[in-house]
């Protein structure tokens, strides 16, 4: 089967391996305007949104060797960095205490060459699954994980009972988790155990 | 319960560090969190585009000139820090942890208090007992190392307990390992036992 490599995986690797400005620009041109609309929808004004993008791009530049194509798709990695930066920059008292949080849990990745190409496919499977979801279900996920609304807010907006909102979101996430785990590198889904609550 | 915590939108550094520690201590949480992040990435990929100002690219180039890839610094081995998730270790790197001692229980603030939110590291010595108390507002407590028990159960690394103001308990650290946990609080802790009034004055 032909394996198509995500162009942004390659771009991130080029940055990590040889500080390639062309690849960096490619990421900026594609993700910059998308990040801006994401950030402005979640409360940043024009100037703050661009400040967050600037910080996000700087992290991409300096930490590209932490990007592991088997752990997240490029858009997910970039999304996560921007979301964390946003939390840091949007709060009222801005003490520089969140440095390194973005990449803290990820060790730098050794040179990857071609070995990870097949991992792209599981992220494509996730995208395909989301593409095929009925719109009302996809909207619940979008509200929760992109527009950053709480389950309560989603229930209010959609007039769907809170319990149903939660169970639909949870079901979709379990499906996605299953697809992410198909390469067997991650934990077994069947041992699902709820933490103790009281 | 961890599903609820992980899917609550992050809105503060305290919630970010707490969630990230939660994903670190339990692989189940980590994979669930990865799934949530993939949804975010999916929508970023399909987001509308907003035009950027012309200077932004040059500003970024200027900034990156001064930044070089920073690999993790080899840290001197610290037996206490080595028990903590990497998120906390890197956050606490080069910072002095200022412990407040309450007999056999030590408490250290991880972030400056913001909007009534607190993030604290709680170190319960082996066998130590925390006086009976309730919680004002909500407290999420994540066990990072060792374990503890109270009237309701026994809690190991990776378990999270969410407690609200009607919850009254007396936790005891494991007799051998004690317990280190991360407490994310919206509101003050309220002691309710015999010396409650005095402890309330000290703790708050």
Short mmCIF file of C-alpha atoms in Angstrom, two decimals:
data_model
loop_
_atom_site.label_atom_id
_atom_site.label_comp_id
_atom_site.label_asym_id
_atom_site.label_seq_id
_atom_site.Cartn_x
_atom_site.Cartn_y
_atom_site.Cartn_z
CA UNK A 1 0.00 0.00 0.00
CA UNK A 2 1.30 3.44 -0.86
CA UNK A 3 2.13 5.45 2.20
CA UNK A 4 1.63 9.17 1.99
CA UNK A 5 3.59 11.18 4.41
CA UNK A 6 1.94 14.18 6.00
CA UNK A 7 3.86 17.20 4.60
CA UNK A 8 3.96 18.82 8.01
CA UNK A 9 5.62 15.80 9.60
CA UNK A 10 8.39 16.27 7.11
CA UNK A 11 8.49 20.02 7.74
CA UNK A 12 8.86 19.50 11.49
CA UNK A 13 11.62 16.98 10.90
CA UNK A 14 13.43 19.40 8.61
CA UNK A 15 13.28 22.04 11.32
CA UNK A 16 14.56 19.63 13.94
CA UNK A 17 17.35 18.25 11.79
CA UNK A 18 18.63 21.28 9.91
CA UNK A 19 16.81 24.43 11.07
CA UNK A 20 15.09 24.70 7.71
CA UNK A 21 13.47 28.14 7.37
CA UNK A 22 11.49 27.10 4.29
CA UNK A 23 9.74 24.34 6.24
CA UNK A 24 9.13 26.72 9.11
CA UNK A 25 7.49 29.20 6.73
CA UNK A 26 5.33 26.45 5.31
CA UNK A 27 3.99 25.68 8.79
CA UNK A 28 3.47 29.37 9.50
CA UNK A 29 1.59 29.97 6.24
CA UNK A 30 -0.77 27.08 6.85
CA UNK A 31 -1.29 27.14 10.61
CA UNK A 32 -0.84 30.86 11.36
CA UNK A 33 -4.19 32.01 9.91
CA UNK A 34 -6.00 28.97 11.34
CA UNK A 35 -4.54 29.53 14.79
CA UNK A 36 -5.61 33.14 14.59
CA UNK A 37 -9.24 32.31 13.96
CA UNK A 38 -9.13 29.64 16.72
CA UNK A 39 -7.62 32.11 19.20
CA UNK A 40 -9.91 35.00 18.32
CA UNK A 41 -12.96 32.78 18.76
CA UNK A 42 -11.77 31.88 22.23
CA UNK A 43 -11.37 35.37 23.61
CA UNK A 44 -8.10 36.78 22.29
CA UNK A 45 -8.09 40.11 20.48
CA UNK A 46 -6.08 40.66 17.31
CA UNK A 47 -2.83 41.66 19.05
CA UNK A 48 -2.98 38.96 21.72
CA UNK A 49 -3.80 36.30 19.13
CA UNK A 50 -0.69 37.25 17.16
CA UNK A 51 1.40 37.28 20.31
CA UNK A 52 0.26 33.74 21.06
CA UNK A 53 1.00 32.68 17.47
CA UNK A 54 4.46 34.21 17.74
CA UNK A 55 5.16 32.30 20.96
CA UNK A 56 3.72 29.12 19.49
CA UNK A 57 5.89 29.39 16.37
CA UNK A 58 8.95 29.99 18.54
CA UNK A 59 8.25 26.79 20.45
CA UNK A 60 7.77 24.92 17.17
CA UNK A 61 11.17 26.22 16.06
CA UNK A 62 13.03 25.40 19.26
CA UNK A 63 11.25 22.18 20.18
CA UNK A 64 10.65 20.53 16.82
CA UNK A 65 12.89 17.68 17.90
CA UNK A 66 10.33 16.85 20.59
CA UNK A 67 7.68 16.21 17.99
CA UNK A 68 7.00 12.50 17.74
CA UNK A 69 4.90 11.56 14.69
CA UNK A 70 3.74 8.40 16.44
CA UNK A 71 2.18 10.32 19.33
CA UNK A 72 0.24 13.10 17.63
CA UNK A 73 -0.48 14.47 14.18
CA UNK A 74 1.27 17.78 13.42
CA UNK A 75 -1.96 19.78 13.70
CA UNK A 76 -2.63 18.22 17.11
CA UNK A 77 0.85 19.00 18.38
CA UNK A 78 0.58 22.59 17.19
CA UNK A 79 -2.95 22.93 18.54
CA UNK A 80 -1.84 21.72 21.98
CA UNK A 81 1.10 24.12 22.12
CA UNK A 82 -1.10 27.07 21.12
CA UNK A 83 -3.81 26.17 23.60
CA UNK A 84 -1.29 25.97 26.44
CA UNK A 85 0.33 29.24 25.40
CA UNK A 86 -3.08 30.83 25.32
CA UNK A 87 -3.72 29.81 28.93
CA UNK A 88 -0.41 31.31 29.92
CA UNK A 89 -0.82 34.58 28.03
CA UNK A 90 -4.52 35.24 28.62
CA UNK A 91 -4.43 35.09 32.39
CA UNK A 92 -4.32 38.20 34.45
CA UNK A 93 -1.11 37.87 36.41
CA UNK A 94 1.51 36.94 33.89
CA UNK A 95 4.39 35.50 35.75
CA UNK A 96 6.57 33.33 33.55
CA UNK A 97 5.86 30.11 35.35
CA UNK A 98 4.62 27.87 32.59
CA UNK A 99 7.81 27.58 30.66
CA UNK A 100 8.51 24.11 29.34
CA UNK A 101 5.07 22.79 30.17
CA UNK A 102 4.36 22.26 26.48
CA UNK A 103 7.00 19.69 26.02
CA UNK A 104 7.68 18.57 29.55
CA UNK A 105 6.20 15.13 29.17
CA UNK A 106 7.87 14.40 25.86
CA UNK A 107 11.50 13.41 25.60
CA UNK A 108 13.33 14.67 22.50
CA UNK A 109 12.91 12.23 19.66
CA UNK A 110 15.89 10.51 18.08
CA UNK A 111 16.37 10.91 14.35
CA UNK A 112 13.35 9.34 12.76
CA UNK A 113 14.16 8.98 9.06
CA UNK A 114 11.37 6.86 7.55
CA UNK A 115 10.44 4.51 10.32
CA UNK A 116 7.37 6.39 11.46
CA UNK A 117 5.66 6.89 8.14
CA UNK A 118 3.05 4.26 8.84
CA UNK A 119 1.94 6.07 11.98
CA UNK A 120 0.37 8.78 9.88
CA UNK A 121 -2.29 6.31 8.95
CA UNK A 122 -3.80 6.06 12.38
CA UNK A 123 -4.30 9.83 12.46
CA UNK A 124 -5.87 9.62 9.03
CA UNK A 125 -8.20 6.98 10.42
CA UNK A 126 -9.18 9.31 13.24
CA UNK A 127 -9.85 12.10 10.73
CA UNK A 128 -11.87 9.74 8.57
CA UNK A 129 -13.91 8.64 11.58
CA UNK A 130 -14.65 12.28 12.44
CA UNK A 131 -15.46 13.08 8.79
CA UNK A 132 -18.06 10.33 8.83
CA UNK A 133 -19.74 11.29 12.11
CA UNK A 134 -23.24 12.78 11.87
CA UNK A 135 -22.98 16.55 12.12
CA UNK A 136 -24.83 16.83 15.43
CA UNK A 137 -22.36 14.46 17.07
CA UNK A 138 -19.34 16.12 15.52
CA UNK A 139 -20.62 19.46 16.81
CA UNK A 140 -20.58 18.14 20.38
CA UNK A 141 -16.91 17.24 20.02
CA UNK A 142 -16.10 20.55 18.41
CA UNK A 143 -17.78 22.48 21.20
CA UNK A 144 -15.99 20.47 23.90
CA UNK A 145 -12.45 20.19 22.53
CA UNK A 146 -12.06 23.08 20.12
CA UNK A 147 -14.43 25.79 21.32
CA UNK A 148 -13.59 24.72 24.85
CA UNK A 149 -17.08 24.64 26.28
CA UNK A 150 -17.98 22.65 29.36
CA UNK A 151 -20.48 19.77 29.20
CA UNK A 152 -23.00 21.97 31.04
CA UNK A 153 -22.67 24.78 28.50
CA UNK A 154 -23.01 22.32 25.64
CA UNK A 155 -26.19 20.86 27.15
CA UNK A 156 -27.62 24.37 27.45
CA UNK A 157 -26.78 25.35 23.88
CA UNK A 158 -27.93 22.12 22.24
CA UNK A 159 -30.88 21.42 24.60
CA UNK A 160 -29.57 17.86 24.86
CA UNK A 161 -29.69 16.41 28.40
CA UNK A 162 -26.35 16.66 30.22
CA UNK A 163 -26.03 12.89 30.66
CA UNK A 164 -26.56 12.34 26.93
CA UNK A 165 -23.99 15.01 26.06
CA UNK A 166 -21.42 13.26 28.24
CA UNK A 167 -22.14 9.76 27.01
CA UNK A 168 -22.05 10.77 23.34
CA UNK A 169 -18.75 12.57 23.74
CA UNK A 170 -17.31 9.72 25.74
CA UNK A 171 -18.39 7.13 23.17
CA UNK A 172 -16.78 9.05 20.30
CA UNK A 173 -13.57 9.49 22.28
CA UNK A 174 -13.36 5.79 23.04
CA UNK A 175 -13.67 5.09 19.31
CA UNK A 176 -10.89 7.55 18.58
CA UNK A 177 -8.74 6.10 21.33
CA UNK A 178 -9.25 2.65 19.83
CA UNK A 179 -7.98 3.90 16.48
CA UNK A 180 -4.96 5.57 18.07
CA UNK A 181 -4.09 2.35 19.83
CA UNK A 182 -4.33 0.12 16.80
CA UNK A 183 -0.61 -0.04 16.36
CA UNK A 184 -0.41 -1.73 19.73
CA UNK A 185 2.01 0.81 21.11
CA UNK A 186 -0.39 2.21 23.60
CA UNK A 187 -2.26 0.65 26.49
CA UNK A 188 -4.96 -1.92 26.20
CA UNK A 189 -8.41 -0.40 26.05
CA UNK A 190 -10.15 -3.32 27.66
CA UNK A 191 -8.78 -2.65 31.09
CA UNK A 192 -10.81 0.49 31.40
CA UNK A 193 -10.89 1.28 35.07
CA UNK A 194 -12.54 4.27 36.60
CA UNK A 195 -10.61 6.04 39.28
CA UNK A 196 -11.98 5.90 42.74
CA UNK A 197 -14.40 8.67 43.41
CA UNK A 198 -16.24 9.57 46.51
CA UNK B 1 -14.31 10.72 36.94
CA UNK B 2 -11.03 11.33 35.16
CA UNK B 3 -13.03 11.63 31.94
CA UNK B 4 -14.91 14.54 33.47
CA UNK B 5 -11.71 16.22 34.60
CA UNK B 6 -9.87 15.67 31.33
CA UNK B 7 -12.77 16.95 29.25
CA UNK B 8 -13.25 20.10 31.32
CA UNK B 9 -11.83 22.97 29.26
CA UNK B 10 -8.54 24.24 30.59
CA UNK B 11 -8.74 27.80 31.71
CA UNK B 12 -5.84 28.33 34.09
CA UNK B 13 -2.25 27.28 34.60
CA UNK B 14 -3.34 25.33 37.69
CA UNK B 15 -5.85 23.31 35.69
CA UNK B 16 -3.28 22.74 32.95
CA UNK B 17 -0.62 21.39 35.29
CA UNK B 18 -3.16 19.27 37.13
CA UNK B 19 -4.52 17.73 33.93
CA UNK B 20 -1.06 17.12 32.57
CA UNK B 21 0.01 15.35 35.77
CA UNK B 22 -3.17 13.32 35.56
CA UNK B 23 -2.24 12.12 32.08
CA UNK B 24 1.28 11.31 33.23
CA UNK B 25 0.47 9.05 36.14
CA UNK B 26 -1.94 6.78 34.29
CA UNK B 27 -1.54 5.50 30.70
CA UNK B 28 -5.33 5.18 30.38
CA UNK B 29 -5.65 8.89 31.03
CA UNK B 30 -2.86 9.63 28.62
CA UNK B 31 -4.51 7.81 25.74
CA UNK B 32 -7.87 9.44 26.49
CA UNK B 33 -6.16 12.82 26.53
CA UNK B 34 -4.45 12.05 23.22
CA UNK B 35 -7.86 11.33 21.71
CA UNK B 36 -9.18 14.68 22.97
CA UNK B 37 -6.17 16.51 21.58
CA UNK B 38 -6.60 14.81 18.20
CA UNK B 39 -10.12 16.26 18.06
CA UNK B 40 -8.62 19.71 18.68
CA UNK B 41 -6.05 19.14 15.95
CA UNK B 42 -8.72 17.92 13.53
CA UNK B 43 -10.68 21.14 13.96
CA UNK B 44 -7.59 23.33 13.78
CA UNK B 45 -6.83 21.72 10.43
CA UNK B 46 -10.32 22.66 9.25
CA UNK B 47 -10.57 26.06 10.93
CA UNK B 48 -11.42 29.25 9.08
CA UNK B 49 -8.47 31.41 8.19
CA UNK B 50 -7.98 34.88 9.66
CA UNK B 51 -5.50 37.17 7.91
CA UNK B 52 -2.28 37.80 9.78
CA UNK B 53 -0.59 41.16 10.03
CA UNK B 54 2.27 41.66 7.58
CA UNK B 55 4.93 42.10 10.24
CA UNK B 56 4.18 38.87 12.11
CA UNK B 57 6.48 36.60 10.10
CA UNK B 58 9.43 38.96 10.52
CA UNK B 59 8.76 39.29 14.23
CA UNK B 60 8.83 35.53 14.51
CA UNK B 61 12.07 35.31 12.53
CA UNK B 62 13.64 37.91 14.81
CA UNK B 63 12.56 36.05 17.89
CA UNK B 64 13.76 32.68 16.68
CA UNK B 65 17.20 34.11 15.90
CA UNK B 66 17.71 34.49 19.61
CA UNK B 67 16.34 31.08 20.52
CA UNK B 68 18.12 27.82 20.15
CA UNK B 69 16.84 24.36 20.67
CA UNK B 70 17.13 23.72 24.36
CA UNK B 71 17.57 20.13 25.32
CA UNK B 72 16.71 19.17 28.84
CA UNK B 73 19.43 20.07 31.26
CA UNK B 74 20.91 17.20 33.20
CA UNK B 75 19.52 17.80 36.62
CA UNK B 76 21.27 16.85 39.81
CA UNK B 77 19.44 13.89 41.28
CA UNK B 78 16.91 15.01 43.86
CA UNK B 79 15.30 12.07 45.67
CA UNK B 80 12.15 14.02 46.41
CA UNK B 81 11.63 15.49 42.94
CA UNK B 82 12.33 12.16 41.27
CA UNK B 83 9.06 10.87 42.68
CA UNK B 84 7.06 13.54 40.86
CA UNK B 85 5.68 13.62 37.30
CA UNK B 86 7.97 15.27 34.74
CA UNK B 87 5.52 18.16 34.36
CA UNK B 88 5.98 19.10 38.00
CA UNK B 89 9.70 18.40 37.96
CA UNK B 90 10.30 20.75 35.08
CA UNK B 91 7.96 23.32 36.56
CA UNK B 92 9.79 23.20 39.91
CA UNK B 93 13.25 23.14 38.37
CA UNK B 94 15.38 25.97 39.75
CA UNK B 95 12.65 26.97 42.14
CA UNK B 96 12.81 26.60 45.87
CA UNK B 97 9.93 24.59 47.16
CA UNK B 98 8.63 26.47 50.17
CA UNK B 99 7.03 23.97 52.50
CA UNK B 100 4.61 24.89 55.22
CA UNK B 101 4.69 22.22 57.89
CA UNK B 102 1.69 21.08 59.83
CA UNK B 103 3.33 18.48 62.04
CA UNK B 104 3.68 15.40 59.82
CA UNK B 105 2.04 16.98 56.82
CA UNK B 106 3.83 19.43 54.56
CA UNK B 107 2.14 21.68 52.05
CA UNK B 108 3.81 23.67 49.28
CA UNK B 109 2.15 26.04 46.87
CA UNK B 110 2.96 25.24 43.22
CA UNK B 111 1.50 28.36 41.64
CA UNK B 112 0.58 31.78 42.98
CA UNK B 113 -3.07 31.79 43.94
CA UNK B 114 -5.21 33.08 41.11
CA UNK B 115 -8.98 33.57 40.96
CA UNK B 116 -9.43 31.53 44.12
CA UNK B 117 -7.64 28.59 42.56
CA UNK B 118 -4.84 26.86 44.35
CA UNK B 119 -2.45 24.16 43.25
CA UNK B 120 -0.54 22.54 46.07
CA UNK B 121 1.76 19.67 46.66
CA UNK B 122 0.82 17.77 49.80
CA UNK B 123 3.37 15.52 51.44
CA UNK B 124 1.93 13.27 54.11
CA UNK B 125 4.63 11.50 56.13
CA UNK B 126 4.33 7.74 56.69
CA UNK B 127 1.45 7.06 59.04
CA UNK B 128 0.63 10.73 59.51
CA UNK B 129 -2.95 11.74 59.97
CA UNK B 130 -4.52 14.92 58.59
CA UNK B 131 -7.07 16.32 61.05
CA UNK B 132 -10.68 15.83 60.06
CA UNK B 133 -11.75 18.50 57.60
CA UNK B 134 -14.21 19.37 54.90
CA UNK B 135 -13.48 21.38 51.76
CA UNK B 136 -14.83 24.73 50.82
CA UNK B 137 -15.56 24.60 47.13
CA UNK B 138 -14.08 21.68 45.22
CA UNK B 139 -10.83 19.90 45.68
CA UNK B 140 -9.40 17.41 43.20
CA UNK B 141 -6.66 15.35 44.75
CA UNK B 142 -4.33 13.26 42.62
CA UNK B 143 -2.06 10.69 44.26
CA UNK B 144 1.44 10.99 42.76
CA UNK B 145 3.41 8.72 45.05
CA UNK B 146 2.63 6.28 47.85
CA UNK B 147 -0.93 6.03 49.03
CA UNK B 148 -3.33 7.12 51.72
CA UNK B 149 -6.60 6.03 53.17
CA UNK B 150 -9.56 7.62 54.85
CA UNK B 151 -12.99 6.59 56.14
CA UNK B 152 -14.07 5.82 52.58
CA UNK B 153 -11.22 3.91 51.01
CA UNK B 154 -7.60 3.47 50.07
CA UNK B 155 -6.08 5.54 47.27
CA UNK B 156 -3.03 4.67 45.20
CA UNK B 157 -0.87 6.46 42.62
CA UNK B 158 -2.96 7.71 39.75
CA UNK B 159 -6.26 7.80 41.58
CA UNK B 160 -8.18 11.06 41.78
CA UNK B 161 -10.70 12.03 44.37
CA UNK B 162 -12.98 14.98 43.95
CA UNK B 163 -14.38 16.40 47.12
CA UNK B 164 -16.81 19.16 47.77
CA UNK B 165 -17.77 21.07 50.87
CA UNK B 166 -20.10 18.40 52.25
CA UNK B 167 -17.32 15.85 52.39
CA UNK B 168 -15.77 15.30 55.80
CA UNK B 169 -12.77 12.98 56.13
CA UNK B 170 -9.57 12.13 58.02
CA UNK B 171 -6.84 10.95 55.63
CA UNK B 172 -3.88 8.88 56.86
CA UNK B 173 -0.64 8.41 54.92
CA UNK B 174 0.54 4.87 54.12
CA UNK B 175 2.57 3.57 57.09
CA UNK B 176 5.68 2.86 54.95
CA UNK B 177 5.60 5.16 51.93
CA UNK B 178 3.52 8.07 53.12
CA UNK B 179 1.80 9.93 50.33
CA UNK B 180 2.58 12.75 47.92
CA UNK B 181 -0.35 14.25 46.14
CA UNK B 182 -1.36 17.22 44.05
CA UNK B 183 -4.36 19.18 45.28
CA UNK B 184 -6.22 21.48 42.93
CA UNK B 185 -8.64 23.56 44.92
CA UNK B 186 -11.30 26.11 44.20
CA UNK B 187 -11.88 27.42 47.68
CA UNK B 188 -10.45 27.11 51.15
CA UNK B 189 -10.04 24.00 53.21
CA UNK B 190 -12.11 23.95 56.40
CA UNK B 191 -11.12 21.96 59.48
CA UNK B 192 -14.01 20.61 61.45
CA UNK B 193 -12.54 18.55 64.31
CA UNK B 194 -11.79 19.46 67.89
CA UNK B 195 -9.11 22.03 67.08
CA UNK B 196 -10.87 23.07 63.90
CA UNK B 197 -11.13 26.77 64.67
CA UNK B 198 -7.45 27.12 65.46
CA UNK B 199 -6.35 25.08 62.43
CA UNK B 200 -8.58 27.17 60.19
CA UNK B 201 -6.73 30.25 61.35
CA UNK B 202 -3.34 28.68 60.66
CA UNK B 203 -4.18 27.09 57.33
CA UNK B 204 -5.90 30.08 55.76
#
